[in-house]
PDB file of C-alpha atoms in Angstrom:
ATOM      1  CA  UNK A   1       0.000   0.000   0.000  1.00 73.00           C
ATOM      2  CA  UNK A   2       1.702   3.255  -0.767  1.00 86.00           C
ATOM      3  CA  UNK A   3       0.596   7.104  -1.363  1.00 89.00           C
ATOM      4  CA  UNK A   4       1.639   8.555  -4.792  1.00 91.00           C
ATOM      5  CA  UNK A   5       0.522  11.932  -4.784  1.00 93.00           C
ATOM      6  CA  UNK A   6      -1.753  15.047  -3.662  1.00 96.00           C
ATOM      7  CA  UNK A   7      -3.421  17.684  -5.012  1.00 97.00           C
ATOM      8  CA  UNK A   8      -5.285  20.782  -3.315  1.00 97.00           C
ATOM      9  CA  UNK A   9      -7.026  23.088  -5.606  1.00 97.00           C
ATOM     10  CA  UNK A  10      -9.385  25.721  -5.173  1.00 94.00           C
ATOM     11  CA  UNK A  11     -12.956  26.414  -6.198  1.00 92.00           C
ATOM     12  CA  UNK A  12     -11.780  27.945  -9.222  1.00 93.00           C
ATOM     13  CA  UNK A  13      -9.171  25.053 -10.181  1.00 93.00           C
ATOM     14  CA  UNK A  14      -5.942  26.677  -9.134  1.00 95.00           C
ATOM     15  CA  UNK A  15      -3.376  24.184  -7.885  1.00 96.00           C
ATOM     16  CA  UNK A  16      -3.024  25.550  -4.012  1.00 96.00           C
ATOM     17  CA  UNK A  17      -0.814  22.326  -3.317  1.00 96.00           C
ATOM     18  CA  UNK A  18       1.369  19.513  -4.780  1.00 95.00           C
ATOM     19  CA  UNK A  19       3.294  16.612  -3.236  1.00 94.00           C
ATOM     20  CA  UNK A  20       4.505  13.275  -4.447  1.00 92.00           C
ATOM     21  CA  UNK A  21       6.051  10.557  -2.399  1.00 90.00           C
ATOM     22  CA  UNK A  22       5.732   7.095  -4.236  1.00 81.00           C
ATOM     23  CA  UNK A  23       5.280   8.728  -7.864  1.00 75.00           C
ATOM     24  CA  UNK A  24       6.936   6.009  -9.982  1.00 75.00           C
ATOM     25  CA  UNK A  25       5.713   7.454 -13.469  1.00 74.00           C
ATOM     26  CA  UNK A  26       5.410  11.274 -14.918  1.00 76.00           C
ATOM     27  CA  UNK A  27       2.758  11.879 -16.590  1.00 76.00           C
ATOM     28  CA  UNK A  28       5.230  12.709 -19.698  1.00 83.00           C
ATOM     29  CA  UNK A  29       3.413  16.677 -19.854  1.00 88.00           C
ATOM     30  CA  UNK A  30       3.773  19.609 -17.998  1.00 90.00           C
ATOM     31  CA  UNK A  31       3.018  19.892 -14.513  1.00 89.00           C
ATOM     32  CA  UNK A  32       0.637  22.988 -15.101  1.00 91.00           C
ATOM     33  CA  UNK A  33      -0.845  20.733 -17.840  1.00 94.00           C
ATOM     34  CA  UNK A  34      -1.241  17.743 -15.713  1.00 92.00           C
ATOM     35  CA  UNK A  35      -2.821  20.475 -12.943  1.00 94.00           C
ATOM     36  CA  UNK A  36      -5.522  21.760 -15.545  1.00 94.00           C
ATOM     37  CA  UNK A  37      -6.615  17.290 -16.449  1.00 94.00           C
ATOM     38  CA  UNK A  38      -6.833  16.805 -13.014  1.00 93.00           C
ATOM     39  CA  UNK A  39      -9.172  19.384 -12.086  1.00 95.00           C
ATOM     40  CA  UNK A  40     -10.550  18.984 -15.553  1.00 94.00           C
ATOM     41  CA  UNK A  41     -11.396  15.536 -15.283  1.00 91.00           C
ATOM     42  CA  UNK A  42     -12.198  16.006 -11.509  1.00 91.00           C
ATOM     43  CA  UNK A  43     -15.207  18.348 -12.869  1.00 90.00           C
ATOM     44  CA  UNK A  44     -16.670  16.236 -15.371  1.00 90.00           C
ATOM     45  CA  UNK A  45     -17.071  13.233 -12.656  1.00 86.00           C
ATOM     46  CA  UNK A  46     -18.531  15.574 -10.473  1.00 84.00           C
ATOM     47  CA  UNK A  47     -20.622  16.590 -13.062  1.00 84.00           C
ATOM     48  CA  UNK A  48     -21.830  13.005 -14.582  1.00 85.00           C
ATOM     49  CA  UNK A  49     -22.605  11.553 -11.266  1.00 81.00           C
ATOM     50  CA  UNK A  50     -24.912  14.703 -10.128  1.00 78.00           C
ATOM     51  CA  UNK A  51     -26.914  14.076 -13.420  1.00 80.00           C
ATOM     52  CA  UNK A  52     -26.733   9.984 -13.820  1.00 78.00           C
ATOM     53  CA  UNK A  53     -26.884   9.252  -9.973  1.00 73.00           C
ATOM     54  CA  UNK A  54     -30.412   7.477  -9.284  1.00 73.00           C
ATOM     55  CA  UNK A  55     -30.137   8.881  -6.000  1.00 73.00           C
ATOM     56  CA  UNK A  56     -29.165  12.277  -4.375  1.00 70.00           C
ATOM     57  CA  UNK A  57     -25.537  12.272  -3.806  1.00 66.00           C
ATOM     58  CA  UNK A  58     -25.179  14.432  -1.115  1.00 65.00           C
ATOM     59  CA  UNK A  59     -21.263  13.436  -0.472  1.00 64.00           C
ATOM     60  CA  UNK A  60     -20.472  13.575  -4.499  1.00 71.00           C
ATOM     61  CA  UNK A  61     -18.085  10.748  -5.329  1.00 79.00           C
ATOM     62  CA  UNK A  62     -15.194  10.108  -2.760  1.00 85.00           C
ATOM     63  CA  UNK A  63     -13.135   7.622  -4.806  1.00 87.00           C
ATOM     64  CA  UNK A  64     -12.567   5.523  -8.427  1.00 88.00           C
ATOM     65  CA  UNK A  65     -10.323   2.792  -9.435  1.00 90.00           C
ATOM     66  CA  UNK A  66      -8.145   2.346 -12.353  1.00 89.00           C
ATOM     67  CA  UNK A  67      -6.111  -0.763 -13.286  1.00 89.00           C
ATOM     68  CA  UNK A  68      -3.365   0.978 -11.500  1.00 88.00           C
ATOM     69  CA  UNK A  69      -4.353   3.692  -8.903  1.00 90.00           C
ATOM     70  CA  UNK A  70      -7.335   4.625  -6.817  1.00 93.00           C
ATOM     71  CA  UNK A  71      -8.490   8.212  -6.940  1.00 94.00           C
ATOM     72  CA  UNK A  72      -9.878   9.589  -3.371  1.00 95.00           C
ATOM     73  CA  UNK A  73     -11.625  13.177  -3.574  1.00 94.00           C
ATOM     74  CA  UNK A  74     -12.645  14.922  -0.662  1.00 94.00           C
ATOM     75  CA  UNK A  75     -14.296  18.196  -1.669  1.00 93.00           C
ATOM     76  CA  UNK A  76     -14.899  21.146   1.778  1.00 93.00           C
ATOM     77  CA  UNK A  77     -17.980  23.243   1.801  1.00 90.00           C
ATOM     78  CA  UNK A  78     -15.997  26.250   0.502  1.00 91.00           C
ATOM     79  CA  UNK A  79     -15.149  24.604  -2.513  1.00 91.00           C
ATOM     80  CA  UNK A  80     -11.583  23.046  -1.842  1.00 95.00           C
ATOM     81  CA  UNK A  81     -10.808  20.147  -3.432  1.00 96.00           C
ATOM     82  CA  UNK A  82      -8.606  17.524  -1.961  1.00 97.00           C
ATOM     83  CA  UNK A  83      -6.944  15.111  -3.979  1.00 96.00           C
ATOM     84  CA  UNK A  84      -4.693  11.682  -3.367  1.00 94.00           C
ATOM     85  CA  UNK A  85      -3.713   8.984  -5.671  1.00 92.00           C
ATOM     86  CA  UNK A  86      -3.089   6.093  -3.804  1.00 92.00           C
ATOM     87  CA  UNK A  87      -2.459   1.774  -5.179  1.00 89.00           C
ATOM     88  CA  UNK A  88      -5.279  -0.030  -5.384  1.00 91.00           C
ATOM     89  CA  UNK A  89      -5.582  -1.878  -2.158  1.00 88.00           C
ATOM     90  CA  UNK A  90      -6.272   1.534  -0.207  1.00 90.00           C
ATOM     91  CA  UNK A  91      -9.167   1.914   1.897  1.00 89.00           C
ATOM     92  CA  UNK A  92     -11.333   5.464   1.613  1.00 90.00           C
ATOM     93  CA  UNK A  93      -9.614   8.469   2.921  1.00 92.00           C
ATOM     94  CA  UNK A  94     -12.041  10.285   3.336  1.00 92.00           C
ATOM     95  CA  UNK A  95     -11.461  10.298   6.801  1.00 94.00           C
ATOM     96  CA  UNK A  96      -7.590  11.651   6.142  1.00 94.00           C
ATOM     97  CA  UNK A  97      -8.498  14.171   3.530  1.00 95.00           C
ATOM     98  CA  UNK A  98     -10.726  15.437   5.832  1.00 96.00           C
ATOM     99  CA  UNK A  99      -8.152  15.665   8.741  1.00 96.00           C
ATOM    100  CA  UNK A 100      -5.764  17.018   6.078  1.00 96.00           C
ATOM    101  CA  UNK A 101      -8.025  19.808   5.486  1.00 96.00           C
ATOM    102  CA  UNK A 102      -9.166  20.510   9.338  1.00 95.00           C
ATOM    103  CA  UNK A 103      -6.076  20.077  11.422  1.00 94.00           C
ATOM    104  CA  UNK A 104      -3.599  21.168   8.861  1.00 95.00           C
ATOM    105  CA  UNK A 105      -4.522  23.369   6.141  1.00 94.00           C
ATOM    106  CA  UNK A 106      -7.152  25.446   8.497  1.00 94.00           C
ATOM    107  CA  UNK A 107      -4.415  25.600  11.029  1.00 92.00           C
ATOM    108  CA  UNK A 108      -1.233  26.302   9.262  1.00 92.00           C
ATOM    109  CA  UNK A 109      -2.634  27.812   6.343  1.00 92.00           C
ATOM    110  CA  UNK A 110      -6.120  29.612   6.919  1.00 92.00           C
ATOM    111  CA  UNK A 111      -5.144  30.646  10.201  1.00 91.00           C
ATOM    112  CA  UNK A 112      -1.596  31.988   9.305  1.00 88.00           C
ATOM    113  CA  UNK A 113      -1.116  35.464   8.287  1.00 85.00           C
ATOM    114  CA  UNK A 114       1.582  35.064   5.724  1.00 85.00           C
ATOM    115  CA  UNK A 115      -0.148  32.874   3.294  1.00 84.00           C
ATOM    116  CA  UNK A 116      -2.224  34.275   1.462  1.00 85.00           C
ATOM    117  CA  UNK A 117      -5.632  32.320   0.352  1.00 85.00           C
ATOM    118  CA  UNK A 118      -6.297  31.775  -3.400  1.00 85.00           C
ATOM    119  CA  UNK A 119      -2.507  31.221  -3.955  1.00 90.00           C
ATOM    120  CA  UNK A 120      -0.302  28.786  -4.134  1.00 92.00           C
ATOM    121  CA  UNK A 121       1.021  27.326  -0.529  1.00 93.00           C
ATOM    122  CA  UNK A 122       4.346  28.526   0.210  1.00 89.00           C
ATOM    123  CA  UNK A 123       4.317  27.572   3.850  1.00 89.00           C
ATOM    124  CA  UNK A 124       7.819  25.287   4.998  1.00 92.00           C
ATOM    125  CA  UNK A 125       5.346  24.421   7.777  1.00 93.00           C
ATOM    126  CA  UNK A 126       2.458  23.572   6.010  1.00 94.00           C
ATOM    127  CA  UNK A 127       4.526  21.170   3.603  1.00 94.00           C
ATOM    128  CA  UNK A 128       6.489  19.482   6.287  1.00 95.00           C
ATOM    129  CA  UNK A 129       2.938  18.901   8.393  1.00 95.00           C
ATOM    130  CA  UNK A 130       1.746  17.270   5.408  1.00 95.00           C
ATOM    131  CA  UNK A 131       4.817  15.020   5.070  1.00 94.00           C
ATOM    132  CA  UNK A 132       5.331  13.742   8.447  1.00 94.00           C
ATOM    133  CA  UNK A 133       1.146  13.230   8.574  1.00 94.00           C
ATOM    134  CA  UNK A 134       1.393  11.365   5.163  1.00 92.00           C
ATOM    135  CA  UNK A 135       4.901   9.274   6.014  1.00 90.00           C
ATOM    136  CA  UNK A 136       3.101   8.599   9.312  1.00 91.00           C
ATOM    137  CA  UNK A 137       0.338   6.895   8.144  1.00 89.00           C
ATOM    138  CA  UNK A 138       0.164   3.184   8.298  1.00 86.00           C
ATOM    139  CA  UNK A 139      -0.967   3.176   4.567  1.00 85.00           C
ATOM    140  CA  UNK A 140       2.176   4.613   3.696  1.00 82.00           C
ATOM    141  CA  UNK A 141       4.855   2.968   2.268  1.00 75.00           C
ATOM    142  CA  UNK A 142       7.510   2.695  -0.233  1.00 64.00           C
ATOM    143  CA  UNK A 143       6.854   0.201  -3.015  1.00 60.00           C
TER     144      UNK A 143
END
């Protein structure tokens, strides 16, 4: 089980936050290119469940498989979009997006006067938070 990457974007599909960890393939384009697909492609789900769904899907979708990754999505009420790519045999994270989002990006971003919201995250606390969390996790490991 291993953690490849993460994504934070805003409500208006601006990359706030990147990481990689376990990454063993590029996605051969540019990274502001492979920023724009994921957001892109994170609409159109979003999108084709709310109209196809049979039933009201108050959560949205929270993760899809591939035949080589799992997608998780975790999406705040302000519009934030939380992203992790993850092997196949990972549970939801919900649960850990979620924490990401409350314990460290409200505290050590929201709450911090130097960063400034709607911009990229600059913060050297804020990125190594989100390291030790993800290296901490029991999910985490190097493949």
């Amino acid at each position: 089980m291993t953690i490849y990457n993460l994504y934070i974007f805003d409500r208006n599909g601006t990359c706030l936050y990147y990481e990689e960890w376990n990454r063993r393939k590029q996605s051969g384009i540019s990274q502001d290119e492979e920023f724009k697909l994921m957001y892109g492609m994170i609409f159109s789900i979003k999108s084709f469940i709310s109209r196809m769904s049979p039933v009201d899907f108050k959560d949205g979708f929270l993760n899809f498989c591939t035949s080589a990754y799992k997608l998780h999505f975790y999406e705040t009420p302000s519009g934030l979009k939380f992203i992790a790519n993850t092997s196949l045999n990972v549970d939801s994270l919900k649960e850990i997006l979620q924490h990401i989002y409350s314990a460290i990006y409200i505290e050590h971003v929201v709450k911090n006067p130097l960063c400034q919201l709607g911009k990229p995250i600059d913060s050297v606390i804020f990125k190594s938070k989100i390291d030790g969390y993800i290296r901490g996790l029991p999910i985490f490991a190097v493949e």
